[in-house]
Each structure stands twice: as C-alpha cells, then as structure tokens.
CSV table of C-alpha atoms and ligand atoms in Angstrom, one decimal:
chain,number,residue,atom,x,y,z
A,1,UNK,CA,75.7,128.8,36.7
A,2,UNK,CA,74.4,125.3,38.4
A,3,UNK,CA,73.8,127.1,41.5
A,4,UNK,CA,71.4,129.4,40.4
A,5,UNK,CA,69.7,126.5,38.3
A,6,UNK,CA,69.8,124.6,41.1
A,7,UNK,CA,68.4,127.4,43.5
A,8,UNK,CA,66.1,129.2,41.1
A,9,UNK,CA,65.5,132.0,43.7
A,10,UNK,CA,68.0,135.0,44.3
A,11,UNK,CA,70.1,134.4,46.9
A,12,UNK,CA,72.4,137.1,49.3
A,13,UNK,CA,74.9,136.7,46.4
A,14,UNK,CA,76.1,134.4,44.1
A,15,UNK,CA,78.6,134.2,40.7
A,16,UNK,CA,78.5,131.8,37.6
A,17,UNK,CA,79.4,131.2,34.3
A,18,UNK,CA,82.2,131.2,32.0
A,19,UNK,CA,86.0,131.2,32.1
A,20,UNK,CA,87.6,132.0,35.0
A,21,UNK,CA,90.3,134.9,34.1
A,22,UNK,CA,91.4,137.2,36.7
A,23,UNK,CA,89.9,140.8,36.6
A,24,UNK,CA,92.1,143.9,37.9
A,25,UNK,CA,91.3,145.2,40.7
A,26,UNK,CA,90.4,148.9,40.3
A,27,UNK,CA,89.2,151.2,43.0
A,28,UNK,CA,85.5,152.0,43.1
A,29,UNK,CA,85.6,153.6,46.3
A,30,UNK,CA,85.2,157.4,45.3
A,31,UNK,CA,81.3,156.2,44.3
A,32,UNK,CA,80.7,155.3,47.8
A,33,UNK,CA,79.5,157.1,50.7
A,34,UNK,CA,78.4,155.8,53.8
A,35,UNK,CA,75.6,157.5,54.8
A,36,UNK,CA,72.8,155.9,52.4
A,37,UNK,CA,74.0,152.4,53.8
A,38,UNK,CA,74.3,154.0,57.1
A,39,UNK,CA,71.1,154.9,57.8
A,40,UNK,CA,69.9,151.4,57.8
A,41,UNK,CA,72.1,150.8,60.3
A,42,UNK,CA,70.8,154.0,62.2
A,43,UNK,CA,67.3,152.5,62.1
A,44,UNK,CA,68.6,149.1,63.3
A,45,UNK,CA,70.8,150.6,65.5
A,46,UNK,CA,68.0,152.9,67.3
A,47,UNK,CA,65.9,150.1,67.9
A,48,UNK,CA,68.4,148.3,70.2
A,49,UNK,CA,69.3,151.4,71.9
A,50,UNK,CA,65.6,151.9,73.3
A,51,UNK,CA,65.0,148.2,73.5
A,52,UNK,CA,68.5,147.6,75.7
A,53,UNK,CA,69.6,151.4,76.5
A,54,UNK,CA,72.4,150.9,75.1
A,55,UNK,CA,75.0,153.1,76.6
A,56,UNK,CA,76.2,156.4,74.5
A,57,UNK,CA,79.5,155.6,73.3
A,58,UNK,CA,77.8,152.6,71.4
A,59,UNK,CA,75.2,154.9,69.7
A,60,UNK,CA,78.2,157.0,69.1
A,61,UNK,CA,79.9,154.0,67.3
A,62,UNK,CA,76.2,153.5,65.6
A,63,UNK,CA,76.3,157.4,64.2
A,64,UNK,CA,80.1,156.9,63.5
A,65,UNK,CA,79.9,154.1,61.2
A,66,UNK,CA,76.6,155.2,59.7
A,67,UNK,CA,78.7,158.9,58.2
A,68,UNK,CA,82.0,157.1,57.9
A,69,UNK,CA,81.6,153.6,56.6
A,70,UNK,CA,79.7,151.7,53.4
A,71,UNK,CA,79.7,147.7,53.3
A,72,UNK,CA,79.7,147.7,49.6
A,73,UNK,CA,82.2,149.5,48.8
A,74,UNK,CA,84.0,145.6,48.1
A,75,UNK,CA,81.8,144.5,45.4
A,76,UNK,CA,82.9,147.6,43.5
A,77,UNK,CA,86.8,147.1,43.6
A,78,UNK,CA,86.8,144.6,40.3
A,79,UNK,CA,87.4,146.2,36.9
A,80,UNK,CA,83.7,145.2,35.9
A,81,UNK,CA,80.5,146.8,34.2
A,82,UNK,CA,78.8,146.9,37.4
A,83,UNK,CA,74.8,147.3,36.8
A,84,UNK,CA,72.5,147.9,39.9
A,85,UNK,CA,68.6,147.5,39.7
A,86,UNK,CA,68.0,149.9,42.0
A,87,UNK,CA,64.4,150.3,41.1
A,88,UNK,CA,62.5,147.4,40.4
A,89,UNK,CA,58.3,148.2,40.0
A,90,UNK,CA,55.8,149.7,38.1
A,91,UNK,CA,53.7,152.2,38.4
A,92,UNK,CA,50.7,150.1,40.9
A,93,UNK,CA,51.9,150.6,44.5
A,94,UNK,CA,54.4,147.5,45.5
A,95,UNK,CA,55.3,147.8,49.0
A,96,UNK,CA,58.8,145.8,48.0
A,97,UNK,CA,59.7,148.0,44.9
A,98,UNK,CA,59.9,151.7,44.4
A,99,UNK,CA,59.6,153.0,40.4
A,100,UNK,CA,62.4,152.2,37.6
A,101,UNK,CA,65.9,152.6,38.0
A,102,UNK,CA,69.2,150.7,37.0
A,103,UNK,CA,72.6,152.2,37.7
A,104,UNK,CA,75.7,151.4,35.6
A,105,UNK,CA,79.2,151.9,37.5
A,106,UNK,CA,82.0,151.0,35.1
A,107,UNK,CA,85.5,152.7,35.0
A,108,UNK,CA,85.3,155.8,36.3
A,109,UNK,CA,81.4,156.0,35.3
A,110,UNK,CA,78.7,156.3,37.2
A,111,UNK,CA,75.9,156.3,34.8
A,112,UNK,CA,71.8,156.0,35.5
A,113,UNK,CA,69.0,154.8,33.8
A,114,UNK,CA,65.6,156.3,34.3
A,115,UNK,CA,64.2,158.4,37.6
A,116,UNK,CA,61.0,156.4,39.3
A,117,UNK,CA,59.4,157.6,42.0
A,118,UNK,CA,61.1,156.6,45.5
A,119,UNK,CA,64.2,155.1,43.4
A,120,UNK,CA,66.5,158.3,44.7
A,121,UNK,CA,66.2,157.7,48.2
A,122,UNK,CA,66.5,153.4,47.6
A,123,UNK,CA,70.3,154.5,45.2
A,124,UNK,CA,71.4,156.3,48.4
A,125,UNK,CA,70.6,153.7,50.6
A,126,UNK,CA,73.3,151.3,48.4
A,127,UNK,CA,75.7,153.4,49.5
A,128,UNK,CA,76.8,154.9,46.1
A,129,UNK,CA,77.1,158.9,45.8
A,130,UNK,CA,74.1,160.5,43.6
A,131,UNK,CA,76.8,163.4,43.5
A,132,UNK,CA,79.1,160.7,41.5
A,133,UNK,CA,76.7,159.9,38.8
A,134,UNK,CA,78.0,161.5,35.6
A,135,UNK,CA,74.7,161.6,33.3
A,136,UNK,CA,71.1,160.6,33.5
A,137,UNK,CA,69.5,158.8,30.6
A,138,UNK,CA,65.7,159.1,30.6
A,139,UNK,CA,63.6,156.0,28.2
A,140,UNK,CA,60.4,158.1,27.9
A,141,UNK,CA,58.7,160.1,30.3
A,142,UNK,CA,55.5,158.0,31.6
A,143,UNK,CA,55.2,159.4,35.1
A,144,UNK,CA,56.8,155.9,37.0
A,145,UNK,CA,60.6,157.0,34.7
A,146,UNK,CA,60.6,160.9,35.8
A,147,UNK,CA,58.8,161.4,38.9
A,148,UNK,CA,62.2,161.7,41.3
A,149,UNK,CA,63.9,163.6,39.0
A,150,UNK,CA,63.4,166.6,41.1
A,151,UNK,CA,65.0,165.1,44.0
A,152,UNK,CA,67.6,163.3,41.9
A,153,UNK,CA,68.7,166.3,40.6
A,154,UNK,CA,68.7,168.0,44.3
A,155,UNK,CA,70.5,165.4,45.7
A,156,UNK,CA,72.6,165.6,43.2
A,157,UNK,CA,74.1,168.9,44.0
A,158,UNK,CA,73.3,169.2,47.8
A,159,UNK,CA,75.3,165.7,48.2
A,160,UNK,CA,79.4,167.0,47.9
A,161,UNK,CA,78.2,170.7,46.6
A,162,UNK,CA,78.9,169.7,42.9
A,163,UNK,CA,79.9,173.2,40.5
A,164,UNK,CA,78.3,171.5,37.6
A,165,UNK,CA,74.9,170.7,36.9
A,166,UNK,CA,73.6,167.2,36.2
A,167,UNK,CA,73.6,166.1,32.4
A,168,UNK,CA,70.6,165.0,31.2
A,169,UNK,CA,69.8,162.6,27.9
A,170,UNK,CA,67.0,161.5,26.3
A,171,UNK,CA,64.7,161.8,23.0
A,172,UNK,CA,62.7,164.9,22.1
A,173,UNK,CA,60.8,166.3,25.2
A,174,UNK,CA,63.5,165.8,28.0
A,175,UNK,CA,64.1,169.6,28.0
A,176,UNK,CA,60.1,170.4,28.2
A,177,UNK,CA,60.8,167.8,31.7
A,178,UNK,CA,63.6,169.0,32.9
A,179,UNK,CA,62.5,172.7,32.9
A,180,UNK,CA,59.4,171.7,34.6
A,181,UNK,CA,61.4,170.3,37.6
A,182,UNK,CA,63.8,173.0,37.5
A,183,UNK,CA,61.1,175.7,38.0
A,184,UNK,CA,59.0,173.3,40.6
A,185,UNK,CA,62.6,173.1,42.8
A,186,UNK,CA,63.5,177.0,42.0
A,187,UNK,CA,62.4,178.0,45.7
A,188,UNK,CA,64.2,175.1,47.2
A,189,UNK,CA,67.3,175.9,45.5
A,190,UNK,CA,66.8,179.7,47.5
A,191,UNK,CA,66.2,178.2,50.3
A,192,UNK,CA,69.3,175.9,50.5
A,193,UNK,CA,71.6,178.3,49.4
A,194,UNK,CA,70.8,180.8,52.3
A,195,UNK,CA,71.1,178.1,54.6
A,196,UNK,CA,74.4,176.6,54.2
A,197,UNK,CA,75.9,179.2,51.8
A,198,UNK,CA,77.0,179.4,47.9
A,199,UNK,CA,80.6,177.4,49.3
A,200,UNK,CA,78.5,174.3,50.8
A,201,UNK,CA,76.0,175.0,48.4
A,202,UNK,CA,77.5,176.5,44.8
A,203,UNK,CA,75.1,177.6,43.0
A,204,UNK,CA,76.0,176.6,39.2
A,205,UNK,CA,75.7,173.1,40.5
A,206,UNK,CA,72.2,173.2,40.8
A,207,UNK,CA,69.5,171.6,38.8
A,208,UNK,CA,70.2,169.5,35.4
A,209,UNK,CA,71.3,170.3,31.6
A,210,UNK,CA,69.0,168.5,28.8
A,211,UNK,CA,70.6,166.6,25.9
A,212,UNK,CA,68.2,165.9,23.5
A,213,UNK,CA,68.9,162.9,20.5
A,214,UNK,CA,66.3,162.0,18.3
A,215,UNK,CA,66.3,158.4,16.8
A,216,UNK,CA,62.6,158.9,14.6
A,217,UNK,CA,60.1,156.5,14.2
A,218,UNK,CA,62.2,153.5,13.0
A,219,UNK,CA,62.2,150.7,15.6
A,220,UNK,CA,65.7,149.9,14.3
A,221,UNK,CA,67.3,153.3,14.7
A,222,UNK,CA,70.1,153.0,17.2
A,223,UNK,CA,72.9,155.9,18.0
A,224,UNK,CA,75.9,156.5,20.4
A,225,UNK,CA,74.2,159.2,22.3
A,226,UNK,CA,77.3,159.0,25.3
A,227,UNK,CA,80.9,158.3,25.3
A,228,UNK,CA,83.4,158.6,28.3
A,229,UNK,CA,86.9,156.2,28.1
A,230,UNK,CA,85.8,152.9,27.7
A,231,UNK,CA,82.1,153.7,28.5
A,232,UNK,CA,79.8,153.6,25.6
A,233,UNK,CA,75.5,154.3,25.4
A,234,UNK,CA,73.9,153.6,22.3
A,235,UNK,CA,70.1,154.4,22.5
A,236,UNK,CA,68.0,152.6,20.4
A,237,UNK,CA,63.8,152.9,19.4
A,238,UNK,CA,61.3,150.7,21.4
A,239,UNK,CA,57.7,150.1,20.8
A,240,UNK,CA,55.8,151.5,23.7
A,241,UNK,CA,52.5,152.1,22.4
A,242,UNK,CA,50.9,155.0,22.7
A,243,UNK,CA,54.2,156.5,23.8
A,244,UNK,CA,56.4,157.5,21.2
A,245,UNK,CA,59.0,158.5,21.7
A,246,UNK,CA,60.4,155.6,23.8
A,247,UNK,CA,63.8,154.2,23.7
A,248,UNK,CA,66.2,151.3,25.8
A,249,UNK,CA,69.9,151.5,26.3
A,250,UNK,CA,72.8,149.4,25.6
A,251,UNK,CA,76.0,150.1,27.4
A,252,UNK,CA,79.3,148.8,26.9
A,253,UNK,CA,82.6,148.7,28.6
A,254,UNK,CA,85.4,146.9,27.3
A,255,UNK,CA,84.3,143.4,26.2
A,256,UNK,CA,80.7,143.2,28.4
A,257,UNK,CA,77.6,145.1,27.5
A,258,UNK,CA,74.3,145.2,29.0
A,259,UNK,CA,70.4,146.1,27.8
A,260,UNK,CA,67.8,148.6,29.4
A,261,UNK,CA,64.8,148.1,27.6
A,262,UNK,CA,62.6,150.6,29.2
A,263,UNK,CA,58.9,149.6,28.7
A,264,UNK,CA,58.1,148.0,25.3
A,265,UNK,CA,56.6,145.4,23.9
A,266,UNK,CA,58.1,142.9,22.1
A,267,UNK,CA,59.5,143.3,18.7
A,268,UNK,CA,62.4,141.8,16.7
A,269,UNK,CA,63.9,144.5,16.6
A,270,UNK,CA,64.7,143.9,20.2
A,271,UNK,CA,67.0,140.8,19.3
A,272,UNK,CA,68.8,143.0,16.8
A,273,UNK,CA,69.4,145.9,19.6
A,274,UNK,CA,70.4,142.9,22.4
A,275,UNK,CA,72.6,140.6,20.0
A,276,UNK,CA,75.6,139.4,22.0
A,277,UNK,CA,74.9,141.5,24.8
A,278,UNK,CA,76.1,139.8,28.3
A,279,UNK,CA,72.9,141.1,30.6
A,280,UNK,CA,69.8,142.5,29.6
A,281,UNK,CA,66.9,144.0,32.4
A,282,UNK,CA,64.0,143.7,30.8
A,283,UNK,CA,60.9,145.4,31.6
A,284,UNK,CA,58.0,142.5,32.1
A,285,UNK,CA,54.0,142.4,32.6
A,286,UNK,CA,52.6,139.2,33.1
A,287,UNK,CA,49.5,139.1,30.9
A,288,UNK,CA,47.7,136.1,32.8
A,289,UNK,CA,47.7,137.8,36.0
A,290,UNK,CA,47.4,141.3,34.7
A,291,UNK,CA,43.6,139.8,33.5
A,292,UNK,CA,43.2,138.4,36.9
A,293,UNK,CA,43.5,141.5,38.5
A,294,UNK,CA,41.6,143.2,35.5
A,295,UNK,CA,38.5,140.5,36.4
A,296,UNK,CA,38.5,140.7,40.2
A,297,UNK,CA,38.3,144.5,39.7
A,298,UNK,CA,35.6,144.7,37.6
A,299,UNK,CA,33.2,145.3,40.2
A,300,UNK,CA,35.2,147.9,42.0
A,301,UNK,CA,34.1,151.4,41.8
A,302,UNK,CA,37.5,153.1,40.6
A,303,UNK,CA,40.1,152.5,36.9
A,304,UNK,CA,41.6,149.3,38.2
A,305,UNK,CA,40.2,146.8,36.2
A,306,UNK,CA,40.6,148.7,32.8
A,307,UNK,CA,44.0,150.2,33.4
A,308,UNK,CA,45.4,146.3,34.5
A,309,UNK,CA,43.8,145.5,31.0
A,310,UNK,CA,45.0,148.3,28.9
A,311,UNK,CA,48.6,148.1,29.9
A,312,UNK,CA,49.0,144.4,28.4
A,313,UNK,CA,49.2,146.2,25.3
A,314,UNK,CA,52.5,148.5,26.2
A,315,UNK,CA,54.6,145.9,28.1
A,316,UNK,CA,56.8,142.3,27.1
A,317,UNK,CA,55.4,139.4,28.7
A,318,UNK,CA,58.4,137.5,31.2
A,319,UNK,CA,58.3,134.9,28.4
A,320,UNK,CA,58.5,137.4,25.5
A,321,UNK,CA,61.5,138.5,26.7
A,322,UNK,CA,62.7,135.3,27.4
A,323,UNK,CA,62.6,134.8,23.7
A,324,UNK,CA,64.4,137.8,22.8
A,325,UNK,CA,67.4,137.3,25.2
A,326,UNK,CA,67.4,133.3,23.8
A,327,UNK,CA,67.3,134.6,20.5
A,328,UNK,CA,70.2,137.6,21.2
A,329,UNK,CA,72.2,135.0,23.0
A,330,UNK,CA,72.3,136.8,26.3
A,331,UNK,CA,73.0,134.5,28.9
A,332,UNK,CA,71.6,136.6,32.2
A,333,UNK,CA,68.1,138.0,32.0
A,334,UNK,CA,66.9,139.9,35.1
A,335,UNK,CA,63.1,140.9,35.4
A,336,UNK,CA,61.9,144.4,36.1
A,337,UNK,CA,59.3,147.4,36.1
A,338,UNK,CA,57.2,143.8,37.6
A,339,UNK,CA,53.7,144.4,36.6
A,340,UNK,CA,51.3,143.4,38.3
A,341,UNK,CA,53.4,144.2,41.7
A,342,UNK,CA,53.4,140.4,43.2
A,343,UNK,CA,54.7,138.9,46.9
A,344,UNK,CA,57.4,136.6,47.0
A,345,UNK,CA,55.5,133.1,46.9
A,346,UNK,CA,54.4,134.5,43.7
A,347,UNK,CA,57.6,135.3,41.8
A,348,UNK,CA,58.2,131.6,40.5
A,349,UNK,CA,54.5,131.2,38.4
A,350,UNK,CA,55.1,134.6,37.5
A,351,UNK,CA,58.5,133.4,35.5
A,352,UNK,CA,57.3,129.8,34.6
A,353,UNK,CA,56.4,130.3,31.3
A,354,UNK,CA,59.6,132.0,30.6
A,355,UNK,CA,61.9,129.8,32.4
A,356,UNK,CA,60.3,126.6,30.3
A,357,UNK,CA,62.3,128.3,27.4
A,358,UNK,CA,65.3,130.2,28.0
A,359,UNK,CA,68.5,128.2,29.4
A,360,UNK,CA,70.4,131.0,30.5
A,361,UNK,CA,70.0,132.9,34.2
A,362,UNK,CA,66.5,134.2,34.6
A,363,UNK,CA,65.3,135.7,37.7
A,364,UNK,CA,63.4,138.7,39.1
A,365,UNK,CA,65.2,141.7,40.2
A,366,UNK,CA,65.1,143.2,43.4
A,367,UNK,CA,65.4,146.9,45.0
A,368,UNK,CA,69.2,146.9,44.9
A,369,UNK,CA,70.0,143.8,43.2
A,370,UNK,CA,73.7,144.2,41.2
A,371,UNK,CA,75.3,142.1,38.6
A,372,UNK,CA,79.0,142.2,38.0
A,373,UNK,CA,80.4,141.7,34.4
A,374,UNK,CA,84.2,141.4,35.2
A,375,UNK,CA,85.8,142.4,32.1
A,376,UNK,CA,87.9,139.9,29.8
A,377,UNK,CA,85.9,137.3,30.9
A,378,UNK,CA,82.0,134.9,30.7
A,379,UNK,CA,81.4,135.6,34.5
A,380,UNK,CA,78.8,137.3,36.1
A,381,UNK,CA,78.4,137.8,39.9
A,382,UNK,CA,75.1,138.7,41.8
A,383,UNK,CA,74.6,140.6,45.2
A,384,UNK,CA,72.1,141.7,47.1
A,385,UNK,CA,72.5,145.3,48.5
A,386,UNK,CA,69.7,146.1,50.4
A,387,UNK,CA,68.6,142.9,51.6
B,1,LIG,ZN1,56.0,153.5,30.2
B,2,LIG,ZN1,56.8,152.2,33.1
C-alpha cells in the first residue's frame, strides 16, 4: 500500500495491502478474446506498415496476433473477484472516458454493471468476450447508464453466435428499456441473419430478457437479486434525486466484495450498504469545479451553466464518498462517472479534499482500469488495460 501512498497517481500496475496468502490459480482464459485487444495493435501496427512498408508477412504476423492473441489474459488466471472500470465518465463529453461501465469477472462469472454510451466498444477493446458476460445489471436509466445497450446486446449475440439471449436486471422500467432497444435493433437483427445465416447467427440468441426487482422507496432496502456458485448481487436503494428508482450493487465472491454505487448522493445509508466491503467505485462530482464551469458559462448562449449547477444536487462529492468508504471500512476507493470531465494535471485538486481524510487507496479510475481481490486474502492488485 506505501507505493501507491507514495506515488499518489495510477501507475501501469501495481498491488498492496494485507496478508500475503497464495491464491489458486484458476483459468480465466475462456473470457478472453483477442480481437478487442487486437485491434489496438492493428491501428499501431498499420501505422508502421505505411511509415516503413513493412513487408507482408509482418502485417500478416500484425492480423495474426490481432484474431489469435490477448495480453490480458494473465491478470485473469488468479482465483480473484476481478472488477474492471471499463467506463469511467459522465454524461459531458470527456475525450478520455466513454459513459459508465464496471465489469465483475469472478469464478466462472462474467457479470456487468451499467451500459454508457461508447463503454461496448472500450470492454471489447480489454480483450474480454461481451459474448461471455452472463447478466447485465442496470442502476437506473439516465441516458449516460443505457445508451449502448443496443450494441451491447448485439455484440452480445453476433460475438460466438450465443442460443440464449442476454439477461437483463434492474428496478421497475428495465423492460419498458429493453423493448425499446429490441424494436430499434429489430431490422438489424434481419439483416444479420441473412448475411451469415441462423448457424453463425442463431436467432434465439438475439436481443436481451428483462428481470425486473423492485426494492421501494426505502433507502435501506437491499435484496439478492443474482446468484451463480460463489457469485452473489445484492441490489440496494440510492438517492438520486429526481430519479427514483436508482439503485448500486454489491457483489460478493467468497471472502471479497465490492460496491457500484451508481449515481447518488450521499446518504448513511451508503455506509450501511458498503460496511466491510473490500472495493467500492463510487460515482463522484466535484461541487467546486462543477460551479466553476456553471460561472464561466453563464454568458454562453446554450444549458451549460445551469445543467453544471443542477447536477450538484444528484451526485457524491470525491470527499463525500471518501467519508462513506472511511466510515464502511473499505480500504480501496476508486473514482468514477468524473463530473466535471477533467485532464490529467487536474485529477490530484480534484481528489484533495478527499484524500485529506480517508487513509485507505484513493484514486481516479480510468477507461479499463482493474482491481484484483485475490480471494482468502487483504490484497488488492491494480492494472492498467488500455493504457
Ligand atoms: Zn444518473
Ligand atoms: Zn450518470
């Protein structure tokens, strides 16, 4: 954990914390393709081809690793709850972060959290198989949560020609969403078919199969809404205001357990829902710079300035949830859904507050940062998988 203190910025990968006991190794390797990752090599790759014409049997070897190989697949081996931030803005355009998204991989559970826009296309490119993922969880459906799950669900099925749809859960009005993406994709799903044929392309697999759960009103309402082997999701009620409903995740595997609270403000319920949990990604708005961007807009002929000052009223401050993670005893706190969307040399005053009073591991997530929980154990690892 002294490295990170020490560093206080996220670097290509790093591990801390805790007693050192011996994980087993299980195979991960049946999430992983190689084309997502491969394709940033293709763009790489192509680059040097028309800067050095490069010969054709090395663009071969370019194309060949690109379909056939993943450099992730490692980080994936260890029995661990594995979380990936795959999705790491907000709804204001941030030319770093595409919407919300985390990714759980634990046991033989591939499990995501929330659908924002772009954060398909960023999963793939980690290498892991969107044809893999055994259920999507939706928090609530503000535009910058649902927006790819069209595509998700396409990819989905076109990826290894899945027979089953995608499973869908979330509170009351997921299956008013989904139908609206299955009719929107309804001609697509023709289309493809045709083209490659029911065998490439079967056609029960298409599209996605709500699951509704309704928690109420109550802020401490929790349920198991998802069980698979050692995998458990309990939902639980967040204040989102105006939303309702709007709820965060906790999922545990084995001994470790991690927090998705969606967008919400902060509440003490929140300490209750988080208590003991090993990770939590926290949603974050910084207030401060939300009413700097709300005062140099004022003058601006378009919603800016009052949309940067109406949304301090829906979303944690970095500090707030520094409080709740402190108070919960969680000892790794990664920031997400970063609102406003700042550059790099910005990321340390945008935690300072927080990090004057929380001890444990604080930073701010990236597009593809993941975590590793290794089970019967304190440790956490971080890597970077798209950097
Ligand atoms: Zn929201
Ligand atoms: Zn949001």
């Amino acid at each position: 954990m002294t490295d990170e203190k020490r560093k206080n910025e996220a670097p290509e990968s790093k591990t801390g914390s805790g007693e050192e006991t011996a994980a087993k190794g299980l195979s991960r390797r049946d999430f992983l393709i190689g084309a997502g990752v491969g394709a940033a090599g293709l763009i790489v790759g192509g680059g040097l081809y028309y800067r050095n014409n490069m010969p054709d049997s090395a663009v071969e070897g370019v194309f060949s690793r690109a379909v056939n190989g993943g450099r992730n697949g490692k980080y994936f081996e260890e029995d661990a709850l594995h979380v990936i931030t795959t999705g790491t803005g907000a709804p204001l355009p941030d030319p770093n972060r595409v919407g919300p998204q985390a990714v759980v991989v634990a046991g033989d559970q591939m499990l995501v959290f929330d659908t924002g826009p772009g954060s398909t296309r960023q999963l793939a490119l980690t290498g892991l198989s969107i044809s893999s993922v055994n259920a999507l969880f939706l928090t609530h459906f503000h535009s910058d949560h649902i927006s790819d799950l069209g595509e998700f669900m396409l990819q989905h099925w076109t990826g290894t020609g899945v027979e089953e749809p995608l499973q869908i859960y979330g509170p009351p009005g997921v299956e008013e969403v989904v139908d609206g993406f299955l009719t929107a994709y309804q001609l697509d799903r023709g289309y493809r078919i045709d083209h490659h044929g029911p065998d490439t392309m079967p056609p029960s697999g298409f599209g996605g199969v709500a699951h509704t759960f309704d928690l109420g009103t109550d802020l401490m309402s929790s349920e198991v809404v998802y069980e698979a082997g050692d995998v458990q999701v309990i939902a639980f009620n967040v204040d989102h205001p105006p939303v309702v409903p709007a709820v965060g995740f906790r999922v545990n595997y084995k001994d470790r357990s991690v927090i998705i609270t969606g967008d919400t403000i902060y509440s003490d319920s929140l300490i209750h829902h988080a208590m003991g949990a090993d990770l939590m990604v926290s949603d974050s708005l910084n207030h401060k710079m939300s009413q700097m961007i709300a005062e140099a807009g004022e003058s601006m002929d378009n919603n800016l300035s009052s949309v940067a000052e109406d949304i301090q009223e829906s979303h944690i401050k970095p500090e707030e949830a520094a409080v709740v993670a402190r108070e919960a005893g969680v000892p790794v706190l990664m920031i997400t859904h970063v609102l406003p969307p700042v550059p790099d040399f910005l990321k340390r005053p945008f935690l300072r507050e927080a990090k004057a009073i929380y001890d444990g591991h604080l930073q701010m997530a990236n597009d593809g940062t993941l975590i590793s929980l290794p089970v019967n154990s304190y440790e956490y690892a971080i890597h970077e998988l798209l950097q």
